[in-house]
Coordinates of N, CA and C in Angstrom, one line a residue:
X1 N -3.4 -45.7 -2.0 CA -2.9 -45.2 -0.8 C -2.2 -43.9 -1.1
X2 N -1.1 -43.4 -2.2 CA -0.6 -42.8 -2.3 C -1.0 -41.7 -3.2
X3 N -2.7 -41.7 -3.2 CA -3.3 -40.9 -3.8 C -4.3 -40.2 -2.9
X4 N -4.7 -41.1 -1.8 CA -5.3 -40.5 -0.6 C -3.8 -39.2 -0.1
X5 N -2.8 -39.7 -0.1 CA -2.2 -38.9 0.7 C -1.6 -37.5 -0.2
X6 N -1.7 -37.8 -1.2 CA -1.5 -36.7 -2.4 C -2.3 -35.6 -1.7
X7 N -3.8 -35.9 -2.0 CA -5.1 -35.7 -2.0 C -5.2 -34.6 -0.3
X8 N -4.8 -35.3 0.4 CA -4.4 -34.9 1.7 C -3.4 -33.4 1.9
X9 N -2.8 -34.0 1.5 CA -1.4 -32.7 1.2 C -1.8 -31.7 0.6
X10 N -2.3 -31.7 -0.6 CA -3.1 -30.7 -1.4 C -4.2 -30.6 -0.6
X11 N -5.1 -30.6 0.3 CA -6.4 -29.8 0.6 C -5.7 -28.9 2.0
X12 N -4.6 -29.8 2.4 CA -4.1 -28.9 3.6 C -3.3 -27.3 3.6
X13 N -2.4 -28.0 2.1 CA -2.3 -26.6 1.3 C -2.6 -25.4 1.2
X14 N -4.0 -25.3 0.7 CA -4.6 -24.8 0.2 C -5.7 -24.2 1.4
X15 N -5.1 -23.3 3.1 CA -5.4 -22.7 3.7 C -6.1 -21.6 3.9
X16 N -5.9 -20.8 2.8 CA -6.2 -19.4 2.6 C -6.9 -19.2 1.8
X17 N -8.4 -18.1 2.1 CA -9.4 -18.4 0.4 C -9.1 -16.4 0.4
X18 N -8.8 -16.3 -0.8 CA -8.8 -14.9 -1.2 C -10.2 -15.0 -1.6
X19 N -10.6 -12.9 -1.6 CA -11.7 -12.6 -2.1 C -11.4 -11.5 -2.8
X20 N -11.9 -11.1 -4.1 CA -11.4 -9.9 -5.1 C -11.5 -8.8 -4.0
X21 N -10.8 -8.0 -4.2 CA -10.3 -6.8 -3.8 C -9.2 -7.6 -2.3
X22 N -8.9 -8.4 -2.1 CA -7.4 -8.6 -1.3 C -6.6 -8.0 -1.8
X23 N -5.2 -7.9 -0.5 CA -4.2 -7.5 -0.8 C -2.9 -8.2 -0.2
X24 N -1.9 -8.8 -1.4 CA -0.7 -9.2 0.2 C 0.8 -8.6 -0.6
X25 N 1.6 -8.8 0.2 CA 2.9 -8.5 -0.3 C 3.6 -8.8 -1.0
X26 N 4.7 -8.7 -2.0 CA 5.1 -9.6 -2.8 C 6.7 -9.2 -2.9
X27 N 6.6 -8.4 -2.0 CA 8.0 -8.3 -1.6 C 7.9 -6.9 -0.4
X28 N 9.3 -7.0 0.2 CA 9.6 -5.8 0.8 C 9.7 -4.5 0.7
X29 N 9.0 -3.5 1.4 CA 8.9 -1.9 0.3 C 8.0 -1.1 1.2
X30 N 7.9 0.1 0.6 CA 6.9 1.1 1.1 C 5.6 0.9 1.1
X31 N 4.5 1.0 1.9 CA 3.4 0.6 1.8 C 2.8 1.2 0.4
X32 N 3.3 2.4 0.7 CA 2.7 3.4 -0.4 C 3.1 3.1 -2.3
X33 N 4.1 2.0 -2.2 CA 4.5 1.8 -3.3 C 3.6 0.3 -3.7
X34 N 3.3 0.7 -5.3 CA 2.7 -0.2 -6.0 C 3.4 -1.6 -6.5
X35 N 4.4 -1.3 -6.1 CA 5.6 -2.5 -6.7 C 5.9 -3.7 -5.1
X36 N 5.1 -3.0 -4.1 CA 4.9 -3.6 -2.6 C 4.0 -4.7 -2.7
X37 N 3.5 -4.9 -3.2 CA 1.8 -5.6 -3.4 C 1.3 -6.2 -4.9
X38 N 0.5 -7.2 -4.6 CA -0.6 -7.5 -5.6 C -1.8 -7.7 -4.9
X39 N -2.9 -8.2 -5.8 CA -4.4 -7.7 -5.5 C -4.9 -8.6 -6.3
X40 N -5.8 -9.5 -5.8 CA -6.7 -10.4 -5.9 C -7.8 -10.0 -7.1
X41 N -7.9 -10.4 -7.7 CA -9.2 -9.9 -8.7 C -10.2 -10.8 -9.2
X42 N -10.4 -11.8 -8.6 CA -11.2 -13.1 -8.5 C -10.7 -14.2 -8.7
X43 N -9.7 -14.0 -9.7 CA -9.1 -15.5 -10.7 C -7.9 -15.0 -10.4
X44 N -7.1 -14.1 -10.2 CA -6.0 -14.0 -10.3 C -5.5 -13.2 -9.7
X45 N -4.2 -13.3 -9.0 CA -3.1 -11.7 -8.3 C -2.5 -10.7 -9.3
X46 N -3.1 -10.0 -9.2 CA -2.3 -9.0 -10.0 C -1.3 -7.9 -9.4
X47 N -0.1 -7.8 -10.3 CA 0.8 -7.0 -9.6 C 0.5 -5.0 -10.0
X48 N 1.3 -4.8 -8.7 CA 1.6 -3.4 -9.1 C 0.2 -2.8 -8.7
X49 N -0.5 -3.2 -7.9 CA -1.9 -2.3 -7.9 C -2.1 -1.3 -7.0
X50 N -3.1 -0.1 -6.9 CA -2.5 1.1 -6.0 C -2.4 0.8 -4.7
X51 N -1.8 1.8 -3.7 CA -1.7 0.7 -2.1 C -3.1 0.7 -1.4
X52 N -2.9 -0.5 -0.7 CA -4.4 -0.5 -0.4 C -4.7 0.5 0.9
X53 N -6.0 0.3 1.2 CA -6.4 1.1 2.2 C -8.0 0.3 2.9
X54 N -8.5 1.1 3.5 CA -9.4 0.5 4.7 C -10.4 0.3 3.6
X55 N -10.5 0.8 2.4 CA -11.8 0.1 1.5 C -11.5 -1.3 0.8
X56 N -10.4 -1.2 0.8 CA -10.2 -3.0 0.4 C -10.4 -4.4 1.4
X57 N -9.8 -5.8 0.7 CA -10.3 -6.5 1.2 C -9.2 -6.9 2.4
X58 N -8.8 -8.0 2.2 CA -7.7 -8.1 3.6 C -6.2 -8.1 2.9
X59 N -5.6 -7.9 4.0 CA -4.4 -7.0 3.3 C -3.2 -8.1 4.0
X60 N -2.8 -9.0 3.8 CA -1.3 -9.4 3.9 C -0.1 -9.2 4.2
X61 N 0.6 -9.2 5.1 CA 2.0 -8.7 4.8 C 2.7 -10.4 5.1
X62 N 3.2 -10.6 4.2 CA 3.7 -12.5 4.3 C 4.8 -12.4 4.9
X63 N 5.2 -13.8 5.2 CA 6.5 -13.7 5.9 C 7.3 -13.8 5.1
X64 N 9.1 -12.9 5.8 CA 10.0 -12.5 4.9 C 9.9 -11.2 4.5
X65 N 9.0 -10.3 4.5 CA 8.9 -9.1 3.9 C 8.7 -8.5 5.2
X66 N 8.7 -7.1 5.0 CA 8.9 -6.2 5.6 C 8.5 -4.5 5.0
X67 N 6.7 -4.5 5.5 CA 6.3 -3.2 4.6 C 6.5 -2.0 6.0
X68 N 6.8 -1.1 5.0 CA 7.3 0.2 5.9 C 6.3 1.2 5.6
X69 N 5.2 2.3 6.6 CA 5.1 3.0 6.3 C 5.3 4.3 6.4
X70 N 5.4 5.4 5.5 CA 6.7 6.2 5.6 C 5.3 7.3 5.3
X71 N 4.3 7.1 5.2 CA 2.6 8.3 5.2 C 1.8 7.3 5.6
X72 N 0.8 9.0 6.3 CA -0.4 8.0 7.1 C -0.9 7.5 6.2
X73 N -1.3 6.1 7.0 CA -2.6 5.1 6.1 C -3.6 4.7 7.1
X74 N -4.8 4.6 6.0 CA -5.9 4.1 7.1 C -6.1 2.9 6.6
X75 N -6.1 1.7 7.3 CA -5.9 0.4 7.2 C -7.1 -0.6 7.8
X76 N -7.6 -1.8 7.6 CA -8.7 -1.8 8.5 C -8.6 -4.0 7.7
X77 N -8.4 -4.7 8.6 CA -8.0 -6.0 8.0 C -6.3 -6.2 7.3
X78 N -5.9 -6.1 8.4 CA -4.2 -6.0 8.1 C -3.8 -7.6 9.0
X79 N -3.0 -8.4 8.0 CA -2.7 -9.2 8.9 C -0.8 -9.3 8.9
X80 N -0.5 -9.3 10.1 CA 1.2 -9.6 9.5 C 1.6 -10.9 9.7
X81 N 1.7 -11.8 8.8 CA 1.9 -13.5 9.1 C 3.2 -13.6 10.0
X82 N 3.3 -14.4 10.6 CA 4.5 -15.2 11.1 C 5.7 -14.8 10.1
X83 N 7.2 -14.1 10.5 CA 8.0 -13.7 9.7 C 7.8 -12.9 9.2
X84 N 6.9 -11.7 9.1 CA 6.6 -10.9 8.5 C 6.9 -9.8 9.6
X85 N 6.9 -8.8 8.4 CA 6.9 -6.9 9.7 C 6.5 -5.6 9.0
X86 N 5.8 -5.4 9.7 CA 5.6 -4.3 9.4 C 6.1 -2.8 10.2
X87 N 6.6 -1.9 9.6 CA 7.3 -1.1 10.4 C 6.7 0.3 10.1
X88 N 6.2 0.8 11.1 CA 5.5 1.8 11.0 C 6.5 3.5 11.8
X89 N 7.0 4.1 10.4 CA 7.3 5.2 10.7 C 6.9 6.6 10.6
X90 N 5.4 6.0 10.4 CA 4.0 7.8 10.4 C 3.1 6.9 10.8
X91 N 1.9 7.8 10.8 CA 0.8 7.8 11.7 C -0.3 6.1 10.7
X92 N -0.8 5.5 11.8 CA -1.7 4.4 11.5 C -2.9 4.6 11.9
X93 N -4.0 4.4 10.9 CA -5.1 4.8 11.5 C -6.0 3.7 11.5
X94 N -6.1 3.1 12.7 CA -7.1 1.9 12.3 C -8.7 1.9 12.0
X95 N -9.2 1.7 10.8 CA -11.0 1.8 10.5 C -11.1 0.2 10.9
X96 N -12.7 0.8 11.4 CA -13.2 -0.1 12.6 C -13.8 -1.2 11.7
X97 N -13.6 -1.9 11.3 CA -14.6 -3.5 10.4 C -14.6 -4.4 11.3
X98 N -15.0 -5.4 10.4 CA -15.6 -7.0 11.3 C -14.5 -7.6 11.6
X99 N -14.1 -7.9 12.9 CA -13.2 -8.6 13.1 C -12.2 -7.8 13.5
X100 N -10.9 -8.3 14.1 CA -9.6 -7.3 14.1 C -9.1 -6.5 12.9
X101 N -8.5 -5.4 13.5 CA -8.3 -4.5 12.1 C -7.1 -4.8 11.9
X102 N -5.9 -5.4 13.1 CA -4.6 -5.4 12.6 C -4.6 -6.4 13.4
X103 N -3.5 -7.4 13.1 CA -3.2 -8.9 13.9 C -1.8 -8.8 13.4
X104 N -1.2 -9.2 14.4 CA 0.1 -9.2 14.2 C 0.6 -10.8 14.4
X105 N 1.3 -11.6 13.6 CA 1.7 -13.0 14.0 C 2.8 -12.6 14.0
X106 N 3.5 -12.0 13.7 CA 5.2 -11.5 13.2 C 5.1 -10.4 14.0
X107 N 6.1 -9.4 13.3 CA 6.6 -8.6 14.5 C 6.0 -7.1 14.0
X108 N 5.4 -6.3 14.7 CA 4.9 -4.5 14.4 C 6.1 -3.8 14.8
X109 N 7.3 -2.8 14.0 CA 8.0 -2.3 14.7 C 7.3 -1.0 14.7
X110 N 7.0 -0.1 16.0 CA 6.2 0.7 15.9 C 7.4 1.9 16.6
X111 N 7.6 2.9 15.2 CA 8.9 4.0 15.5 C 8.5 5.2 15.3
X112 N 8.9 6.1 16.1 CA 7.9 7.5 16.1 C 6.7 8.1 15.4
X113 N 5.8 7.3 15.6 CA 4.4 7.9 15.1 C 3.1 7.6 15.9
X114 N 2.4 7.9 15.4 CA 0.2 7.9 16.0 C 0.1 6.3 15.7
X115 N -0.6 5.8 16.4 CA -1.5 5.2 15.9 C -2.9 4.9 16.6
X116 N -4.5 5.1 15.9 CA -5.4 5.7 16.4 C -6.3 5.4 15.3
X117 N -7.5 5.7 16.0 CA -8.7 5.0 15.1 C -9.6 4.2 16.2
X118 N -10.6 4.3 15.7 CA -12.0 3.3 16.0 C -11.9 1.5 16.1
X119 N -10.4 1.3 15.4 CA -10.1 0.2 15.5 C -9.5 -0.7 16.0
X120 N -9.2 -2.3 16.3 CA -8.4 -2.3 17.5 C -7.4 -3.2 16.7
X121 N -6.1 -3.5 17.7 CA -4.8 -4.5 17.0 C -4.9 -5.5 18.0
X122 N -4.3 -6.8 17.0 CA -4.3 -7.8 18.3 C -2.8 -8.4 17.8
X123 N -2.3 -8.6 19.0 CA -0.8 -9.4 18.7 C -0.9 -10.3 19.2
X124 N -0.8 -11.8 18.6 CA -1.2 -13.0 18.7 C -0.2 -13.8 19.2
X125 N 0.0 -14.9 19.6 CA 0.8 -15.5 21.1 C 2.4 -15.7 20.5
X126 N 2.3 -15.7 19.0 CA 3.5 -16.2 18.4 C 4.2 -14.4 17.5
X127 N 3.5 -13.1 18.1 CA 3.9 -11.9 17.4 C 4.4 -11.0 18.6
X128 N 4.9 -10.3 18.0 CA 5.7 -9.1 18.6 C 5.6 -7.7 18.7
X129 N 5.3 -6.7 19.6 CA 5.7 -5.5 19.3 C 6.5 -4.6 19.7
X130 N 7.3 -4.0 18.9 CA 7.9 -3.5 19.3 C 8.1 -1.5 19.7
X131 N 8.0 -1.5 20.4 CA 7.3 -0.2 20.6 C 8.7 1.2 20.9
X132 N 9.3 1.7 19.8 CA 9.8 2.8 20.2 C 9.8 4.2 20.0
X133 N 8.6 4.3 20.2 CA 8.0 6.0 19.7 C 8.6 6.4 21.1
X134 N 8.6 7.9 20.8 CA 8.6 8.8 22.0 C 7.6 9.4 22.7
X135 N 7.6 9.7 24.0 CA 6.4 9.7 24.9 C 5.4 10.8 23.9
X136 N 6.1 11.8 23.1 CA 4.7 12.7 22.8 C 3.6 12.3 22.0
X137 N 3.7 11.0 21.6 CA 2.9 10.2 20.4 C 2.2 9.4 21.4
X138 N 0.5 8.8 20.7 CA -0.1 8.3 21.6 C -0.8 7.6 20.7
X139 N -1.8 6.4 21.3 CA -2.3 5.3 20.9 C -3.8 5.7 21.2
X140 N -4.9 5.6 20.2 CA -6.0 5.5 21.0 C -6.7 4.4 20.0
X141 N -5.9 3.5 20.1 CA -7.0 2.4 19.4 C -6.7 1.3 20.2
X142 N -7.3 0.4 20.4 CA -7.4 -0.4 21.4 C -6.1 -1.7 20.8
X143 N -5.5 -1.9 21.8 CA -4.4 -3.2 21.5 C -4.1 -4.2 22.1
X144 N -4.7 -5.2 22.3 CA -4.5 -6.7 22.5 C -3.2 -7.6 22.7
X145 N -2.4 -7.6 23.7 CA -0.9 -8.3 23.4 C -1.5 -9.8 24.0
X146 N -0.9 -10.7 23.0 CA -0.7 -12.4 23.4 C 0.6 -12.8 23.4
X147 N 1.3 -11.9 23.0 CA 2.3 -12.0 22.3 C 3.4 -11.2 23.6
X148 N 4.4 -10.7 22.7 CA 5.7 -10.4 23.2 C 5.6 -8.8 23.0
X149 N 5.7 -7.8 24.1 CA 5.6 -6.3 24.3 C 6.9 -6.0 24.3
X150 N 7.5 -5.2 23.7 CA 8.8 -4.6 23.9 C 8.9 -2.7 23.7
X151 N 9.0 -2.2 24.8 CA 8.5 -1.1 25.3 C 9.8 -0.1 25.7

């Protein structure tokens, strides 16, 4: 019995399947900084790797951390988990791939910049955005709220 439920525990675990070239956070930081992230490389996370961008695989920000970016990036499979944030203080460019390009479960603080691209965001029923750019900045990628708008 108490090996069924081991057995249990451990497959429920084990939610998430990385694919080499991923990317998630490993602490709080500038996107652009290498000490922000590690990177999947089939068998293993490796730290310190360059920041990712819209040619990589899917990109993490976990909860508890908080990536800031402070230069444009083009981004394309961005997810921000539950307790996570991402804080965007320059331009975001979303490239258009399979699936959503940004999903927000946590919170997007989105503070004086672009964001624009081919690609779309979705904020999901349990994420947040927070929106305090000023009127001359504009959005032309498509955005999905399930979530919580704060404007």
């Amino acid at each position: 019995m108490s090996f069924m439920i081991a057995c249990t525990i451990g497959i429920g675990l084990n939610t998430y399947a990385q694919n080499p070239g991923d990317y998630r956070s490993i602490t709080s930081g500038d996107w652009g900084a290498a000490s922000t992230w590690e990177r999947f490389n089939g068998s293993l996370w490796v730290i310190n790797p360059p920041a990712p961008g819209s040619g990589d695989g899917a990109i993490t920000i976990r909860s508890g951390h908080n990536v800031t970016l402070s230069a444009a990036v083009t981004a394309d499979q961005v997810v921000v988990d539950a307790g996570g944030t991402l804080t965007q203080n320059f331009n975001l460019n979303l490239a258009d791939g399979p699936g959503n390009d940004l999903t927000i479960n946590g919170t997007w603080n989105w503070q004086g910049s672009e964001t624009a691209g081919p690609g779309n965001a979705q904020i999901g029923p349990a994420g947040a955005l927070n929106f305090t750019t000023d009127v001359n900045k504009f959005v032309s990628a498509s955005i999905t709220s399930n979530g919580t708008l704060n404007w």
